[in-house]
Structures are given as structure tokens and as C-alpha cells.
Coordinates of C-alpha atoms in Angstrom, one line a residue:
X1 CA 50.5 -4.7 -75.5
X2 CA 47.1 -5.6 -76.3
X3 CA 45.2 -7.7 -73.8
X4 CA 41.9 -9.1 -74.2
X5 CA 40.1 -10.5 -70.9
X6 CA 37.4 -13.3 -72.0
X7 CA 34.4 -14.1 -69.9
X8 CA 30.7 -15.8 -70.9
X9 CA 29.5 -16.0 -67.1
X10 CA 30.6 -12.8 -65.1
X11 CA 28.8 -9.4 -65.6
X12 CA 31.4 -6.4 -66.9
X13 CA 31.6 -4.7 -63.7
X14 CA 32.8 -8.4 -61.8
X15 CA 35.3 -6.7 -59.3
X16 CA 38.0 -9.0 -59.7
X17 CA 38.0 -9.0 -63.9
X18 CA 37.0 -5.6 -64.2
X19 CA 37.7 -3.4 -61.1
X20 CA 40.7 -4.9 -60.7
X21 CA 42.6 -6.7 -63.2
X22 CA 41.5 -4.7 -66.6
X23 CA 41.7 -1.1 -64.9
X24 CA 45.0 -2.1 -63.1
X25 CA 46.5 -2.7 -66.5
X26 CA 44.9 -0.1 -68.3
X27 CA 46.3 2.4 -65.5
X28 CA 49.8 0.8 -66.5
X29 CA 49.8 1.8 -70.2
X30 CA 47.8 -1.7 -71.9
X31 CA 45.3 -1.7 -74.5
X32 CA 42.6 -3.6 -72.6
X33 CA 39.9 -5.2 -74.0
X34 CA 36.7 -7.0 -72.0
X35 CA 34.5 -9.7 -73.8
X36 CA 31.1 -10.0 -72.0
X37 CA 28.0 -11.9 -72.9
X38 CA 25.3 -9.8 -70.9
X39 CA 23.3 -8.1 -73.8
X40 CA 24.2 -4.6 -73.1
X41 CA 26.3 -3.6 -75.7
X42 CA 29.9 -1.9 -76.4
X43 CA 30.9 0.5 -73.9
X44 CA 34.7 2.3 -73.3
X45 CA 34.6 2.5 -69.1
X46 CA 38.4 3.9 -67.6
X47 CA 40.4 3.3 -70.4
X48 CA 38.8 -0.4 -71.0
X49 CA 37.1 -1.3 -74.3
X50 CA 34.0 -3.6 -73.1
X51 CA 32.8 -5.6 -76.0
X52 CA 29.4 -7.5 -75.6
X53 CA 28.6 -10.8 -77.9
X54 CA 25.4 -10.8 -76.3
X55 CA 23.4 -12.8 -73.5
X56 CA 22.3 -16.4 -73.5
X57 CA 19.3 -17.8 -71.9
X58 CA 20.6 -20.7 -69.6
X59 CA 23.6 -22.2 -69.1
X60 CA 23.8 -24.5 -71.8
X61 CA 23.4 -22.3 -74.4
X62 CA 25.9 -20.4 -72.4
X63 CA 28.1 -23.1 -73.0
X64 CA 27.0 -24.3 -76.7
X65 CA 26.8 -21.1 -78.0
X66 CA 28.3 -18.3 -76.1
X67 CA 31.5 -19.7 -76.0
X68 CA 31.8 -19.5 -79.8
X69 CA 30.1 -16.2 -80.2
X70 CA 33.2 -15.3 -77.4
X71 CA 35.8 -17.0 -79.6
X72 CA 35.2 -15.4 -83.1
X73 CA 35.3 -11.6 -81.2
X74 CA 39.0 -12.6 -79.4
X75 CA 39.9 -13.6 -82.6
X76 CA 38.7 -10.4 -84.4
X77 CA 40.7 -8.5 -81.8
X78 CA 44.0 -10.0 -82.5
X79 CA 44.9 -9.2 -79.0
X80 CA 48.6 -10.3 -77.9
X81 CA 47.3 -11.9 -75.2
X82 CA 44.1 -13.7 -74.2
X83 CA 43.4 -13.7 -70.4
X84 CA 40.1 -16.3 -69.9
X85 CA 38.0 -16.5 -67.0
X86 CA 35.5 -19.0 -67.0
X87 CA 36.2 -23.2 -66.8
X88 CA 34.0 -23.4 -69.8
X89 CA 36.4 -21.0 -72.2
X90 CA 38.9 -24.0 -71.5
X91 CA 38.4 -25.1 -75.3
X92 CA 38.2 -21.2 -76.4
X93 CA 42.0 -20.9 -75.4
X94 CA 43.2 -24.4 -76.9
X95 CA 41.6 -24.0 -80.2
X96 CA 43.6 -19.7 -79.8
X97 CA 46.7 -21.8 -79.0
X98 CA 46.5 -23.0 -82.0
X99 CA 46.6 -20.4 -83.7
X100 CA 49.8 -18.9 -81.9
X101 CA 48.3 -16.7 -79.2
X102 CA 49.2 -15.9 -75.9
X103 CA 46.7 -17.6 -73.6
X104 CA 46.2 -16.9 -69.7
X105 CA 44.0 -18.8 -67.7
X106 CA 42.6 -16.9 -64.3
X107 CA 41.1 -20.2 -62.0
X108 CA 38.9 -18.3 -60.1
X109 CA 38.2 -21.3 -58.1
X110 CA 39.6 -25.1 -57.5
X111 CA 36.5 -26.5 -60.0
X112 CA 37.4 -30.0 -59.2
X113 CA 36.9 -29.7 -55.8
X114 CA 33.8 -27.3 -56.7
X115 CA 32.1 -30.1 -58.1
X116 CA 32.6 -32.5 -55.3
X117 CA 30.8 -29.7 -53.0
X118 CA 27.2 -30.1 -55.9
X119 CA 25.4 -32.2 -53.0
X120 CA 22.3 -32.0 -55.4
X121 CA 24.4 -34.7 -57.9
X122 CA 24.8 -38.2 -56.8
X123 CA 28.6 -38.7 -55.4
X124 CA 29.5 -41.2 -57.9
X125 CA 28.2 -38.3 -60.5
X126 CA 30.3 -35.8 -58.5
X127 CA 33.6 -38.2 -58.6
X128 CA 33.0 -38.7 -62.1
X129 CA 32.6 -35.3 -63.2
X130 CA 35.4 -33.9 -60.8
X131 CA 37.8 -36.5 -62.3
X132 CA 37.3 -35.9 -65.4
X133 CA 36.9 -31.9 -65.4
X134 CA 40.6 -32.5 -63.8
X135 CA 42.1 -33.8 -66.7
X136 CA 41.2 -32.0 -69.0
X137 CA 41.6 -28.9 -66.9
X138 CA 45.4 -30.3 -66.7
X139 CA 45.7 -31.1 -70.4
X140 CA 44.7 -27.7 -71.3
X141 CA 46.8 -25.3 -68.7
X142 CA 49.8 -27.5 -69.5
X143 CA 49.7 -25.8 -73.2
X144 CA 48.9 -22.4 -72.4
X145 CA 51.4 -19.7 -71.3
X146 CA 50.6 -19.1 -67.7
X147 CA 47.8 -19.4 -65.0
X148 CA 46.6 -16.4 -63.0
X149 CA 44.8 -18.0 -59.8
X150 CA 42.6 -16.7 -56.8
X151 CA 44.5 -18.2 -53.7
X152 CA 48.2 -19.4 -53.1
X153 CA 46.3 -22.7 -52.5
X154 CA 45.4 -23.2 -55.9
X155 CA 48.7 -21.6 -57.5
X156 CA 50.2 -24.3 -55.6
X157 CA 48.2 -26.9 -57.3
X158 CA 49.0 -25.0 -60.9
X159 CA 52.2 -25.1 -60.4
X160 CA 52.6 -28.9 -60.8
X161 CA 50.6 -27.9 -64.0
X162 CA 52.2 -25.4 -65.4
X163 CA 55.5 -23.7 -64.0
X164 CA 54.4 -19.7 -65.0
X165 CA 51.9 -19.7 -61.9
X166 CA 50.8 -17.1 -59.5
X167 CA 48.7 -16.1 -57.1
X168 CA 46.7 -13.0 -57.8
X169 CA 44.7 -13.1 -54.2
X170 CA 41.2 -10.6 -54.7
X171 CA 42.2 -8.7 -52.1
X172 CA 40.2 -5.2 -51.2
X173 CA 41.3 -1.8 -53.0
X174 CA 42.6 0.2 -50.1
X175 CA 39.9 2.9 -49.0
X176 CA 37.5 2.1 -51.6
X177 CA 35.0 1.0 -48.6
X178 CA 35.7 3.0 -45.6
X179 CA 32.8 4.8 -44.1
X180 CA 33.2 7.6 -41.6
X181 CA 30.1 6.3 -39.3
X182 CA 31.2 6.6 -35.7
X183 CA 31.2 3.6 -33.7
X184 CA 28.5 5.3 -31.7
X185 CA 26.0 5.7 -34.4
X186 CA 26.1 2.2 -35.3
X187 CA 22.6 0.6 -34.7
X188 CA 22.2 -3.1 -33.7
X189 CA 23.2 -4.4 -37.2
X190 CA 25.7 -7.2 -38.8
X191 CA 26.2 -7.6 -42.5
X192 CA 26.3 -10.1 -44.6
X193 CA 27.3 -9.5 -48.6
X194 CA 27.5 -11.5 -51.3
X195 CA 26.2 -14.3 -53.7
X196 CA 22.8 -15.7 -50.9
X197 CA 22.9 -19.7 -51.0
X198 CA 22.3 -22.5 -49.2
X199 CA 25.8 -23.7 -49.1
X200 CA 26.8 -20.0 -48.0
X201 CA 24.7 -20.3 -44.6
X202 CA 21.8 -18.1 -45.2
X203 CA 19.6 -20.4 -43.7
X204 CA 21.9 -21.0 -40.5
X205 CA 21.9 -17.0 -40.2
X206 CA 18.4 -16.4 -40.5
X207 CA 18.0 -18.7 -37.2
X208 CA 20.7 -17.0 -35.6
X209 CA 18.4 -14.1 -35.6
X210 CA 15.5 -16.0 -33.9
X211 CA 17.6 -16.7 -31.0
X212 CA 20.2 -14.1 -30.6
X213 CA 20.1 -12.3 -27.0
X214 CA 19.9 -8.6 -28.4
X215 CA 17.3 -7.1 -30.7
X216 CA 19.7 -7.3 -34.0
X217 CA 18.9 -7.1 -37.5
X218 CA 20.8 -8.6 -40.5
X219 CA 21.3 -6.3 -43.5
X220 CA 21.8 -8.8 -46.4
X221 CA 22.8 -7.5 -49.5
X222 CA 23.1 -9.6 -52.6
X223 CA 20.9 -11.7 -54.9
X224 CA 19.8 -15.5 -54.1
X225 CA 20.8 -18.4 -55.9
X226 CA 18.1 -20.6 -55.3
X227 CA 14.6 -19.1 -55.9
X228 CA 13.5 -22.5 -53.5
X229 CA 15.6 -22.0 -50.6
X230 CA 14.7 -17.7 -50.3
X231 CA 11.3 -19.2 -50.2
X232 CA 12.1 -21.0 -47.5
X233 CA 14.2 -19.1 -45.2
X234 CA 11.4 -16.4 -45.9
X235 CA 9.3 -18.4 -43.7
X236 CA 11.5 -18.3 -40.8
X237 CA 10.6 -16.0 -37.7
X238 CA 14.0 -14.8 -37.8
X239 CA 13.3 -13.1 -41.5
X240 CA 11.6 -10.3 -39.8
X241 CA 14.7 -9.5 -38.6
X242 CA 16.3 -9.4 -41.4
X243 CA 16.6 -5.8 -44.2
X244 CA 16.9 -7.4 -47.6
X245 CA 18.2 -5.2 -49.5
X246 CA 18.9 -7.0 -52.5
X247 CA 22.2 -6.1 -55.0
X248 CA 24.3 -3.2 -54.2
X249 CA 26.4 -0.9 -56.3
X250 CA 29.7 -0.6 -54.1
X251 CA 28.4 3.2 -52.5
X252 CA 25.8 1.1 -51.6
X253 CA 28.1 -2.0 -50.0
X254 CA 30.0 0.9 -48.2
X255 CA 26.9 2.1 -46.9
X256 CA 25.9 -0.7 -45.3
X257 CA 29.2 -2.1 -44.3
X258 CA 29.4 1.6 -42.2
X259 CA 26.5 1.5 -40.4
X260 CA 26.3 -2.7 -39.0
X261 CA 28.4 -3.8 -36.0
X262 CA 30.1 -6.8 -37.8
X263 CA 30.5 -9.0 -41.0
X264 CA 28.9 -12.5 -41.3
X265 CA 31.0 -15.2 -43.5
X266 CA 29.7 -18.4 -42.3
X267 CA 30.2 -20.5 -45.4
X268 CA 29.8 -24.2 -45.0
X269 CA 32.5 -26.8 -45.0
X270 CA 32.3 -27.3 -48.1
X271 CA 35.3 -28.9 -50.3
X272 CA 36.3 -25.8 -52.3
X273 CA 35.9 -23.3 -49.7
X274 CA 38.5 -24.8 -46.8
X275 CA 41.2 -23.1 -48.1
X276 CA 39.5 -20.4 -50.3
X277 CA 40.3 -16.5 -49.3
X278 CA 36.6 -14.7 -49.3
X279 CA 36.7 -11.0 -50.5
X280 CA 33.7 -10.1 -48.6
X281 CA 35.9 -11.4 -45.3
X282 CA 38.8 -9.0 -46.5
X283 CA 36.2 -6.2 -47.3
X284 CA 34.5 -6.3 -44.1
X285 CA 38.1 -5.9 -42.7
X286 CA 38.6 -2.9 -44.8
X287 CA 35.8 -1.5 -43.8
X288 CA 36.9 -1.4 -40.1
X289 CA 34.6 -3.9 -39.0
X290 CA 34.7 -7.4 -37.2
X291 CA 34.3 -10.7 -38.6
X292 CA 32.6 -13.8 -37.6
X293 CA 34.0 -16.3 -39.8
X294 CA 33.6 -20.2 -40.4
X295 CA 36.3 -22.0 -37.6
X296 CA 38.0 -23.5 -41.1
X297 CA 41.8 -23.7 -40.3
X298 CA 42.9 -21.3 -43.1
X299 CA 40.6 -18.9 -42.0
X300 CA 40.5 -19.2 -37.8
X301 CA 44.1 -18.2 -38.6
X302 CA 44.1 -14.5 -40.8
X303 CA 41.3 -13.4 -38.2
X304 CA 43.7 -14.5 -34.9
X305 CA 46.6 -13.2 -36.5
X306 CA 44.9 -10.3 -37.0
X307 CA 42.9 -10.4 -34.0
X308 CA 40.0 -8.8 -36.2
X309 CA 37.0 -11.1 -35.5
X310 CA 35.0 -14.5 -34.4
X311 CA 35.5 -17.7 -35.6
X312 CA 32.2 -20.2 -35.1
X313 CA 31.0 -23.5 -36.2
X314 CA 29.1 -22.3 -39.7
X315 CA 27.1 -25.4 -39.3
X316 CA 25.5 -24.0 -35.9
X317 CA 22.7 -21.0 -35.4
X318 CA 23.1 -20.5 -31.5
X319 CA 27.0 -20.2 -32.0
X320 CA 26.9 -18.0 -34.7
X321 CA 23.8 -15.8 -32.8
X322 CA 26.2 -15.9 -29.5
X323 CA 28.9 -13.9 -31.6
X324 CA 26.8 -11.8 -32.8
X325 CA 25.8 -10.8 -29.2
X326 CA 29.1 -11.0 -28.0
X327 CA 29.7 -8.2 -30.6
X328 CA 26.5 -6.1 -30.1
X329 CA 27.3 -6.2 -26.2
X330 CA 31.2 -5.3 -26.3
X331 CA 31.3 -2.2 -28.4
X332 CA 34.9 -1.1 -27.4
X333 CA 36.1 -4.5 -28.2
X334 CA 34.5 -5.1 -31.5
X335 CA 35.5 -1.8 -32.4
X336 CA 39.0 -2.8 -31.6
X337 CA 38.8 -5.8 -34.1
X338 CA 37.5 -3.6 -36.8
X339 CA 40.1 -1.0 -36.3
X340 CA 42.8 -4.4 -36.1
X341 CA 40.9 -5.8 -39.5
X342 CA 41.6 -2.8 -41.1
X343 CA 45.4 -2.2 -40.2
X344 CA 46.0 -6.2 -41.6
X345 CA 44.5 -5.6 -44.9
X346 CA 46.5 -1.7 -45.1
X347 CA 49.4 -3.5 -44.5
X348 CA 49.1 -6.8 -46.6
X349 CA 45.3 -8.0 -47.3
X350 CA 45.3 -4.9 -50.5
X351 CA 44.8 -5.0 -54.1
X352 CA 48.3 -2.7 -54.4
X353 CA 50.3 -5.1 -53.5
X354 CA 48.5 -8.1 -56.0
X355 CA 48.7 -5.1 -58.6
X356 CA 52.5 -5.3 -58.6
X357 CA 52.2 -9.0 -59.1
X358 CA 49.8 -8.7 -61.7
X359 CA 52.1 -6.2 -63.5
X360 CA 55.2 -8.2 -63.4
X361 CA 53.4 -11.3 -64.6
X362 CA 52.3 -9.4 -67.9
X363 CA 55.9 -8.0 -68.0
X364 CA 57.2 -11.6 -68.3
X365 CA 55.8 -11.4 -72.2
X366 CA 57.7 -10.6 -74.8
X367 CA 55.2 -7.9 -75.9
X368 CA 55.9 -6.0 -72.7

């Protein structure tokens, strides 16, 4: 059937939209279709048909104008179904609804509980906002003809929404990331990859560094959120201790991931990511490398189950420096971990297995 994956906010190599869920039905004998907005054209990359409506400049033009520039190309397709991936397309699939389509939503994230975590709003601007991006949110999935989410903990919450729910967890692709870097070799290095913010710990890590026992350097790969706070953590002593190394293609990420002793992901507490599942958590695990993890329940439990890492308050430099010597100092162990991290996601933390899911969700349609 023809399927036509919507997005205005993620660039056309996101891993989860792209990587994963348009080649993965591609692969299974799709027409598969990928609406950007990043100004770079048309392209035809493994058997997907990328289709560009072009960039915006700031978010809400994003939202004004994007959106609509988004809707008139799904509706040129005439795709069976419609598979959206941004809060803000929300009105894109009602108003394709309406005109008979098949409509998908993929919740990425819990966005009401996002919004409560905005500690730049005021909280009675956060409440509002969160309550009323909730209803509508409900009002709209209700209509459509499923909901594709990130973690079991939001399917769960979906499901009182709409019955044709499930989890699609954005688990690693098996081997895509292993590195053959012997445990020897491995310099005095931890990782940490992904989106840099404030509310992600960068700042907590950069002090780690200034009073961690051993003479360990961070490679950080990714771009920062905040122009303000890079300035900032810039300033730290700990900073020279740290290789930025900016955005990564994934021979990059791999690179990096083999060479460093262990994987930092010390998020905050933050509403929306208690009982969120990282991928760069299950990607240092496929990499055959420890974690040191925020102690949220959710997550304190995959790495002791696993036995594949540290858990630490994310809130607290000299705890998360004391497990990053911990590491340094017992080799053997942490390669133990890594070599544990790595059997958990080979024999359930993998991309095959949400592939099946995926597939059998799409066979549900009539146009299968």
C-alpha cells in the first residue's frame, strides 16, 4: 500500500522516522513516501521517496505555515495511509480525516507531561497549556485510525484513547554500532550522545569532570539547544576536559562509542522523562559499553536486570564523577557490563523485534 510518513520538525535521516520505520516498510514491499520541511529537496534514499516542502525560519512559521505547505503535498500523494509525526500535524490529520484517509499518529513523546517539564514558563502557564494540549490531543487520536507510540508507558495512556495502540519502542538496529576496539585500547574516555541541554545534564557532567579521581575526558557528540547555556558550561574548568565534537553521522557515533569506557545518560527528573526509554541508553548497550544512567525507577531497573551499568543521582556531579572512576578503575568489570548491555539488547532491546510489530500494525489495514 502506499504510506506517506509526515513530519515539519525532524530532519529526513531522524533514525526513528527514517532509519527505522520508512526503510522497515520499504524492505516489506510498501510504497513509502517521507514529507520533510528542511530545504533540501526531493531525493529517493533505500527505496523511500523523500519529498521536501521546504524549511521555515522559526517555529512559528513552522507551525503557521509549514504545516499547510505539509498538508497540500499528503494530499497530492493520495497515500492510503498517513503516518504523522509531530504534535503540531495534529490538525493536518483531522482536516485528512475528513476527507476519508487513513491517519496514524506516532507520539514520540508524552507532550502533556513535556510541557509541564518547560521550567522557563510560569507553572500556572505550564498547567494551562498541558491541559489544554491534552484535550485536544484526546479529541483528535480518538478520530484517527491508530497511534504508533515511543514507550509502553505512553501506549498505555493511548489506549484509553484509542483502542488500535502500540508500542513501537526505538530500540537499536542490531550490529549497526559495534566497534571492534579492544577493551585494552580504550583510552580514559566516557561518552555522552545526543540532543546537549540543560535539562539533559550537560552542566552536571561538565563538573563531574572537574572533580573526578582519574584524568578522563568526555567525548560529547551532538549539537546544543541553548546557545546560553554552551556559553556557560564553556566556562567551567571541567570543559577542558571535555572533546566536543559536535554532530555525528552514525560511523562517526560508532566511532566514538568504541573507543570511550562508558555511556553518560544523566537526564534530569524531569516529568516526561521518568518513564521515557532513551535510545542513546540502548545504543550505548549495543555498543558493548556500560551505562551510567539517572537512578529513575524505570530505568535503575533495565540496567540491574541487565546488570550493564550505574545508576546515580543525575542531579549530583561528585556521584556521577565517582562512576565514572569506578568505571575507569575496574576495567574487567565495566567490560563485563558492556559485554552484559549488549547480550540484553541482542536478545530483546532490538529494532527486529519492534519491526515485527510495526509490520503487523500496517497489516491490520485493509490495504495490506
Amino acid at each position: 500500500m502506499k504510506i506517506a510518513h509526515l513530519t515539519s520538525a525532524h530532519p529526513r535521516s531522524d533514525i526513528r522516522i527514517f532509519v527505522k520505520e520508512c526503510r522497515s516498510l520499504a524492505r516489506h514491499g510498501h510504497a513509502v513516501s517521507l514529507v520533510v520541511a528542511d530545504g533540501r529537496g526531493d531525493e529517493a534514499r533505500d527505496g523511500v521517496a523523500v519529498m521536501d516542502v521546504g524549511r521555515s525560519e522559526g517555529r512559528v512559521e513552522r507551525i503557521l505555515k509549514v504545516t499547510r505547505r505539509v498538508y497540500r503535498k499528503a494530499v497530492e500523494l493520495d497515500a492510503d495511509v498517513y503516518h504523522l509525526h509531530d504534535p503540531e500535524l495534529l490538525p493536518v490529520g483531522l482536516k485528512l480525516k475528513r476527507r476519508g484517509k487513513t491517519v496514524v499518529f506516532d507520539a514520540h513523546e508524552d507532550v502533556p507531561k513535556q510541557i509541564l517539564g518547560k521550567h522557563y514558563l510560569y507553572p500556572w502557564v505550564r498547567r494551562i497549556l498541558s491541559w489544554g494540549f491534552a484535550h485536544f490531543e484526546r479529541y483528535a487520536c480518538r478520530r484517527f485510525d491508530g497511534v504508533v507510540t515511543a514507550t509502553p508507558y505512553i501506549r498505555d495512556k493511548f489506549l484509553a484513547i484509542n483502542p488500535r495502540s502500540v508500542d513501537i519502542n526505538n530500540f537499536p538496529m542490531i550490529g549497526e554500532l559495534e566497534n571492534a576496539v579492544s577493551w585494552q585500547d580504550k583510552a580514559n574516555e566516557v561518552c555522552y550522545v545526543g540532543s546537549i541541554a540543560q535539562i539533559r545534564g550537560i552542566k552536571e557532567l561538565v563538573r563531574a569532570l572537574e572533580s573526578t579521581q582519574t584524568p578522563t575526558r568526555l567525548n560529547l557528540v551532538g549539537g546544543f539547544a541553548e546557545a546560553r547555556v554552551e556559553t556557560e558550561v564553556r566556562t567551567y574548568p571541567g570543559w577542558s576536559r571535555v572533546h566536543a565534537l559536535g554532530v555525528q553521522d552514525r560511523l562517526g557515533v560508532r566511532d566514538v562509542l568504541g573507543r570511550s569506557v562508558a555511556g553518560l545518560v544523566t537526564l534530569h527528573p524531569a516529568p516526561n522523562y521518568l518513564d521515557a526509554l532513551p535510545i542513546k541508553m540502548f545504543e550505548y548497550m549495543s555498543a558493548g559499553i556500560p551505562v551510567i544512567a539517572s537512578n529513575f525507577d524505570l530505568w535503575r531497573t533495565i540496567v540491574q536486570e541487565s546488570q550493564c551499568g550505574l545508576c546515580v543521582d543525575p542531579l549530583n556531579p561528585a556521584a556521577i564523577a565517582s562512576a565514572i572512576d569506578y568505571l575507569i578503575n575496574h576495567r574487567q568489570e565495566a567490560e563485563k557490563m558492556g559485554r552484559n548491555g549488549r547480550q540484553a539488547v541482542l536478545s530483546r532491546y532490538n529494532w527486529a523485534r519492534e519491526e515485527i510489530k510495526l509490520i503487523e500494525f500496517y497489516d491490520r489495514f485493509p490495504f495490506a
